[in-house]
Tab-separated table of C-alpha atoms in Angstrom:
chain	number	residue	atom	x	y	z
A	1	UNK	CA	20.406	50.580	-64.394
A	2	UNK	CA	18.067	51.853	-62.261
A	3	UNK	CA	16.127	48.741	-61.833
A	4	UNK	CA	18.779	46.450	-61.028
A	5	UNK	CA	20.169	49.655	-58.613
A	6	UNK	CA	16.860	49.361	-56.824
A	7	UNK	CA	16.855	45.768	-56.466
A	8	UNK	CA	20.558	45.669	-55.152
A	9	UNK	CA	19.761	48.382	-52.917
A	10	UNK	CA	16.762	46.214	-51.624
A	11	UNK	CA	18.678	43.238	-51.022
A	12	UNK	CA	21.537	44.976	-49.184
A	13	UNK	CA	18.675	46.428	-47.023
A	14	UNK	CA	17.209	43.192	-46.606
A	15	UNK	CA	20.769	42.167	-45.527
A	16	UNK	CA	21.316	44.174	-43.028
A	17	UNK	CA	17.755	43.700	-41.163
A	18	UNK	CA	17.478	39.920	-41.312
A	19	UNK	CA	21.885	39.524	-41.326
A	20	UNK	CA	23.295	38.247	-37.636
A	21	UNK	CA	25.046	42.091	-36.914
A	22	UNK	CA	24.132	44.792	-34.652
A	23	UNK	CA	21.351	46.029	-36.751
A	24	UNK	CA	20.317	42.500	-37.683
A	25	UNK	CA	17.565	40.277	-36.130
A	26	UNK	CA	19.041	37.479	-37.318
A	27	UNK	CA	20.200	36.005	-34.171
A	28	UNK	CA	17.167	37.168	-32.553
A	29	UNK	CA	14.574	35.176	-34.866
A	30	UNK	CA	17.169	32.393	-34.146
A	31	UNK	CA	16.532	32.691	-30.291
A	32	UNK	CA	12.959	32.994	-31.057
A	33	UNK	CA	13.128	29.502	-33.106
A	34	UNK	CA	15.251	28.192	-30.233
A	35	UNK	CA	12.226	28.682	-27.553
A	36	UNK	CA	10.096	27.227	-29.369
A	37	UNK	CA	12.000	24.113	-29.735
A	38	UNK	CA	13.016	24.038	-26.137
A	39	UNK	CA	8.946	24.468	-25.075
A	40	UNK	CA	7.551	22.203	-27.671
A	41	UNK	CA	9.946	19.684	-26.259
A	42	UNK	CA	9.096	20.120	-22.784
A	43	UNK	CA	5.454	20.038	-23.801
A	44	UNK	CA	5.995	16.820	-25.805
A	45	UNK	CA	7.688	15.189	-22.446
A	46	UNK	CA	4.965	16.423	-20.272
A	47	UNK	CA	2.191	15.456	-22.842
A	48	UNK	CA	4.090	11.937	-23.011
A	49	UNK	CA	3.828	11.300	-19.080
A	50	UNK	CA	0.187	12.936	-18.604
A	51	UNK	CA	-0.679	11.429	-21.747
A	52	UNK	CA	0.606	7.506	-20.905
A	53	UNK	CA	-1.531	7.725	-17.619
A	54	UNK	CA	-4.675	9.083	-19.686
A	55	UNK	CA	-4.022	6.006	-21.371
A	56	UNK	CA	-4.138	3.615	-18.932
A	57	UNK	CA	-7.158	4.863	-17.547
A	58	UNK	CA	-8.986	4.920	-21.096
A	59	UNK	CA	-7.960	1.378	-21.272
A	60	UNK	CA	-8.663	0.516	-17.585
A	61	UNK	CA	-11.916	-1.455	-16.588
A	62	UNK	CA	-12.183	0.433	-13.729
A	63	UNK	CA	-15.947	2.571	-14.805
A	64	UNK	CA	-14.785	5.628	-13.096
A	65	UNK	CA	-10.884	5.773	-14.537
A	66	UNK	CA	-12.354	4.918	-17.488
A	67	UNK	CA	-14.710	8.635	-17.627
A	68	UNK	CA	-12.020	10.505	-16.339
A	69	UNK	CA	-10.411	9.337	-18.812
A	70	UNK	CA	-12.690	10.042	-21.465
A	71	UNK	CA	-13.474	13.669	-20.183
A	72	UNK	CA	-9.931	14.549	-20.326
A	73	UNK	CA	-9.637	13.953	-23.755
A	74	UNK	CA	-12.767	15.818	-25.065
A	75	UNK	CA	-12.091	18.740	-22.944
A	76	UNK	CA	-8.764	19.139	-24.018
A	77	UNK	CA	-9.204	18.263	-27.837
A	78	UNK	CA	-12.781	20.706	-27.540
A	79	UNK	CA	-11.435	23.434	-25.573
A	80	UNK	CA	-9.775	26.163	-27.606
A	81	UNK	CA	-5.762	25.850	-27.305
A	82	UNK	CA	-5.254	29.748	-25.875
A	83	UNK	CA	-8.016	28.970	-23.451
A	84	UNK	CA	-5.974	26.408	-21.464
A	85	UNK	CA	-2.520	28.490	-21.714
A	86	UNK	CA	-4.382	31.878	-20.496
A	87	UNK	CA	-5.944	28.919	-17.637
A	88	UNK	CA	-2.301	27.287	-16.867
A	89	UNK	CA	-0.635	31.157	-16.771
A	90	UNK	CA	-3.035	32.891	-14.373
A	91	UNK	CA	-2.646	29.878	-12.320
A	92	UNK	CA	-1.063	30.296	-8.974
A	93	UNK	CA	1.084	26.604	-9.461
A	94	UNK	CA	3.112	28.452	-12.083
A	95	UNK	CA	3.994	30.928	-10.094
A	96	UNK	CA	4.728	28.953	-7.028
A	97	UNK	CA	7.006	27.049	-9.229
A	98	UNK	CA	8.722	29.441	-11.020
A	99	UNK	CA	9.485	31.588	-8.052
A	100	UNK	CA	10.714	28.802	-6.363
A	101	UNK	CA	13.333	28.322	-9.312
A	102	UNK	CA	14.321	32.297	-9.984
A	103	UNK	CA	14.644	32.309	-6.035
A	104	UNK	CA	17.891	29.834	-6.327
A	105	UNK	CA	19.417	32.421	-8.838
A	106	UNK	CA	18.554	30.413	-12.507
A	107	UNK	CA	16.763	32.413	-14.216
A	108	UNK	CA	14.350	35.228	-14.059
A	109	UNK	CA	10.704	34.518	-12.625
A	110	UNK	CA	8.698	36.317	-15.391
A	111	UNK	CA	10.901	34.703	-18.098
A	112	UNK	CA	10.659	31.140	-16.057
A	113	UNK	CA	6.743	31.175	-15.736
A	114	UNK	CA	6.234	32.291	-19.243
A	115	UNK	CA	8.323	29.273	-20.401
A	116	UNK	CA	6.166	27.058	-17.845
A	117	UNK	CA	3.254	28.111	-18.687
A	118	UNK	CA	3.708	27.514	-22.397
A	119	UNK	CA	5.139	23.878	-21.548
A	120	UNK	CA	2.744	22.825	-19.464
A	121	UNK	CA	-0.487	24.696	-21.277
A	122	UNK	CA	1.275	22.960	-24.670
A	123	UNK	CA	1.770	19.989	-23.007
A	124	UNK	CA	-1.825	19.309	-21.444
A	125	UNK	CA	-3.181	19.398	-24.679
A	126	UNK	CA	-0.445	17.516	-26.339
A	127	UNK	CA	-1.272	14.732	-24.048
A	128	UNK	CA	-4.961	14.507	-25.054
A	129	UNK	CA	-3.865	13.627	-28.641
A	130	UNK	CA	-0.660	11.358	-27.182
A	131	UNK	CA	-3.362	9.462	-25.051
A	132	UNK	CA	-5.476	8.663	-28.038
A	133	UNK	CA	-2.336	7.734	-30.291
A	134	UNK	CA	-0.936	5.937	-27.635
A	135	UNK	CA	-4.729	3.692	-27.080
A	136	UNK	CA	-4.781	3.075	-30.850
A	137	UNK	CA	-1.371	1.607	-30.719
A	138	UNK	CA	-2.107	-0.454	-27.724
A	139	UNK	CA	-5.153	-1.366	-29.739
A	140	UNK	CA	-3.262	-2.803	-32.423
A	141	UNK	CA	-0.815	-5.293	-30.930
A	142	UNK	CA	-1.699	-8.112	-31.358
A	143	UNK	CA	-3.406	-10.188	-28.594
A	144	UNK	CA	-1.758	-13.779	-29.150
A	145	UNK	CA	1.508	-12.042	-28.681
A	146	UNK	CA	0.441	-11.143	-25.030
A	147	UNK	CA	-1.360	-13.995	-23.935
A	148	UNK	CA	1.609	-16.224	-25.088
A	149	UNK	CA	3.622	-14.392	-22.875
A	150	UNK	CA	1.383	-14.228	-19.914
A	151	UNK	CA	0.856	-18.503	-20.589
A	152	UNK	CA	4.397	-18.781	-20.261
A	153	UNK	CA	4.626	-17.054	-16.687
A	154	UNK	CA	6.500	-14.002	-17.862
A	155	UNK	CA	5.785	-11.078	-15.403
A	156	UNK	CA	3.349	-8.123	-16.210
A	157	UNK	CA	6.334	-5.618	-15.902
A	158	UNK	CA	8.448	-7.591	-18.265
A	159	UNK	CA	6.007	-8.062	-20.629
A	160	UNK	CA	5.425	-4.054	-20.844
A	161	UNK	CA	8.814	-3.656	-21.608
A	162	UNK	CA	9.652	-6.450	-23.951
A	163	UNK	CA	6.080	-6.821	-25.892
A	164	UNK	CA	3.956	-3.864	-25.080
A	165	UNK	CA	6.121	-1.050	-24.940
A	166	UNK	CA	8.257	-1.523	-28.158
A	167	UNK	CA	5.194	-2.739	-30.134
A	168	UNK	CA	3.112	0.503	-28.684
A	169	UNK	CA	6.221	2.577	-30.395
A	170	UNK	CA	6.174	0.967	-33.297
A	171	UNK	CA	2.447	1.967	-34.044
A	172	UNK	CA	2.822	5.078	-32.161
A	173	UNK	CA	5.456	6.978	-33.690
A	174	UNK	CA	3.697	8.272	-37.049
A	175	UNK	CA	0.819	9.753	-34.686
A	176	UNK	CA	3.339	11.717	-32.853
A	177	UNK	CA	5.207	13.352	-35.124
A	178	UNK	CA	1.790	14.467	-35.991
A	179	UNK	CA	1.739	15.504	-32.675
A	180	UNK	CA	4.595	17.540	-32.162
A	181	UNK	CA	4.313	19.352	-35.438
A	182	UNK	CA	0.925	20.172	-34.236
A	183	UNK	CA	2.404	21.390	-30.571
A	184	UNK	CA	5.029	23.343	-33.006
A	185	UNK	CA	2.047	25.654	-33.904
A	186	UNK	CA	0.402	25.502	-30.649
A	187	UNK	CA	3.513	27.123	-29.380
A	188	UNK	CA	2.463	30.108	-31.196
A	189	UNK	CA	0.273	30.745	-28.822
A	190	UNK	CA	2.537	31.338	-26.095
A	191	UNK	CA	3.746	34.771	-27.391
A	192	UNK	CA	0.838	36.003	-25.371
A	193	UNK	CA	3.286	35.246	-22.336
A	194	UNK	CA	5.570	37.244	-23.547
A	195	UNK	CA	7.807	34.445	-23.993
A	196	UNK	CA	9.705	35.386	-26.848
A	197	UNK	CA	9.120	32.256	-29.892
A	198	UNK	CA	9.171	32.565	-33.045
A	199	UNK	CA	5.436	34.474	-32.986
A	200	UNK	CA	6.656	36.931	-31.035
A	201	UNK	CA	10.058	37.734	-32.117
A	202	UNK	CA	9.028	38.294	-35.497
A	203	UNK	CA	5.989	40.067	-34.267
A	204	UNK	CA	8.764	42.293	-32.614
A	205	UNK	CA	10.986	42.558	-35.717
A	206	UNK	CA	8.328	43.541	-37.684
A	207	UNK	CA	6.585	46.480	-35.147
A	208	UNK	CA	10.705	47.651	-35.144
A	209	UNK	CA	11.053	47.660	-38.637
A	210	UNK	CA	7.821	47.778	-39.966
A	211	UNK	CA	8.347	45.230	-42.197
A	212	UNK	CA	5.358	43.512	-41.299
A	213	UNK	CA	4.984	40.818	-44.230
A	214	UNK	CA	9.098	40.209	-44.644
A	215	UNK	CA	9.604	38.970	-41.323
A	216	UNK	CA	6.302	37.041	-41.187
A	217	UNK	CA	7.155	35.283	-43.981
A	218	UNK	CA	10.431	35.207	-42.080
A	219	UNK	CA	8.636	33.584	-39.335
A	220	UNK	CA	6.671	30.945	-41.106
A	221	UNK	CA	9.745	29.892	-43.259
A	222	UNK	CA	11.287	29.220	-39.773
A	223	UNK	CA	7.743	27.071	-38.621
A	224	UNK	CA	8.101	25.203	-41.811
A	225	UNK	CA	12.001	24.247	-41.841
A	226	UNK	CA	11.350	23.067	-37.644
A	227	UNK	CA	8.413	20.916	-39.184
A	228	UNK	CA	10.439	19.591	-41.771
A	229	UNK	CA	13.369	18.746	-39.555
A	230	UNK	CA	10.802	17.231	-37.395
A	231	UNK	CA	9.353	14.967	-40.009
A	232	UNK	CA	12.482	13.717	-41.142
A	233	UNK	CA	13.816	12.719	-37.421
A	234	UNK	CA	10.412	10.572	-37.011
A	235	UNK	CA	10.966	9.026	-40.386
A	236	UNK	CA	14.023	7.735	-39.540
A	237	UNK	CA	12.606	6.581	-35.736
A	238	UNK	CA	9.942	4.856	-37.650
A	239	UNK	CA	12.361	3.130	-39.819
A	240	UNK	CA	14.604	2.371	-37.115
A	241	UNK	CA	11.949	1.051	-34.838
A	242	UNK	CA	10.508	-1.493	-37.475
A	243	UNK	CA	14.051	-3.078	-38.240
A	244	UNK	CA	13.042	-4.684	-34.756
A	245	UNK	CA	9.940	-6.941	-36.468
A	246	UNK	CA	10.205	-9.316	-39.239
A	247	UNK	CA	7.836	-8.197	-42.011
A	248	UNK	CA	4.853	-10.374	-43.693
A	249	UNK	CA	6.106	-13.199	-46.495
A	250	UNK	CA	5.779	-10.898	-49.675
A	251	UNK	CA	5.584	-7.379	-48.506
């Protein structure tokens, strides 16, 4: 009896501390796994626009495009990931910016530049691995496809969007789920902000409780079911996209 009185009196305890009431962090972990979706999202974007024009460049014949380029991609796949937040955080653009936004009443500035500086350090280096997924995609269209279209007059814009683009997505779209699952645990990183994630939240939970291996656990349980989730939504993008192409006689 006083075994299974021990354990029942653990998991009412363990109730209470991870349960969604006032003595819970329940909803407070769930806040923390909120940020990090929202920033891994707006890193993803960012890394998706910075990323597409480190692209063209890598691809461009121009010699000097071409080794920007090139740098950008080594620097930002060499440099360590903290490195470039601690870099994008100190920075005076942030600030500028997120002034500038708490200064028309949305938000507060510290809370604003924390989540910009996590989006856009995230995001910098998320577009070093989105330029490289998006050249190997490029990469493997295949060439009579374009030059057929370019023989039959069709314009450079239309053939981006009817031959290039959805072809690039096609090839693309395992290498970024790769991608974001790997900005997932780059977000980590941010804690050192003070943006509260899922790091820091159950960083916080556990310094208040100090139940310092239940709520990491806690934590990484959370990292795991976003990187499932994650996984299954590019699966089914994947499968989606290649309804669009008629597959090889006997595959």
């Amino acid at each position: 009896m006083d075994f299974f009185s021990t354990v029942a009196d653990r998991l009412a305890y363990l109730g209470s501390v991870l349960g969604f009431g006032q003595t819970g962090w329940g909803l407070f972990l769930l806040g923390g796994a909120a940020m990090t979706v929202a920033v891994t999202v707006a890193a993803m974007v960012i890394g998706a626009i910075v990323g597409s024009f480190v692209t063209w460049a890598k691809l461009s014949d121009n010699a000097v495009a071409k080794l920007v380029g090139n740098i950008y991609t080594i620097v930002l796949r060499g440099a360590p990931e903290l490195l470039i937040i601690y870099m994008v955080y100190f920075g005076k653009v942030v600030d500028v910016i997120g002034n500038g936004i708490a200064a028309l009443g949305l938000g507060d500035s510290n809370i604003i530049n924390s989540f910009l500086a996590g989006a856009l350090g995230v995001g910098l280096i998320s577009a070093a691995y989105q330029a490289e997924v998006f050249r190997g995609a490029y990469t493997a269209i295949a060439r009579g496809e374009v030059e057929a279209a370019r023989a039959i007059g069709m314009p450079r814009f239309m053939r981006f969007r009817r031959i290039i683009a959805p072809q690039i997505m096609r090839f693309a779209i395992p290498g970024l789920g790769n991608v974001f699952q790997l900005s997932v645990k780059d977000s980590a990183l941010i804690s050192v902000t003070g943006l509260v994630e899922i790091m820091n939240a159950s960083n916080k939970a556990a310094g208040s409780t100090k139940q310092f291996f239940m709520f990491f656990i806690v934590g990484a349980c959370l990292y795991l079911v976003l990187t499932s989730f994650s996984t299954r939504i590019f699966d089914a993008g994947e499968r989606r996209v290649a309804k669009s192409f008629r597959r090889p006689v006997g595959m």
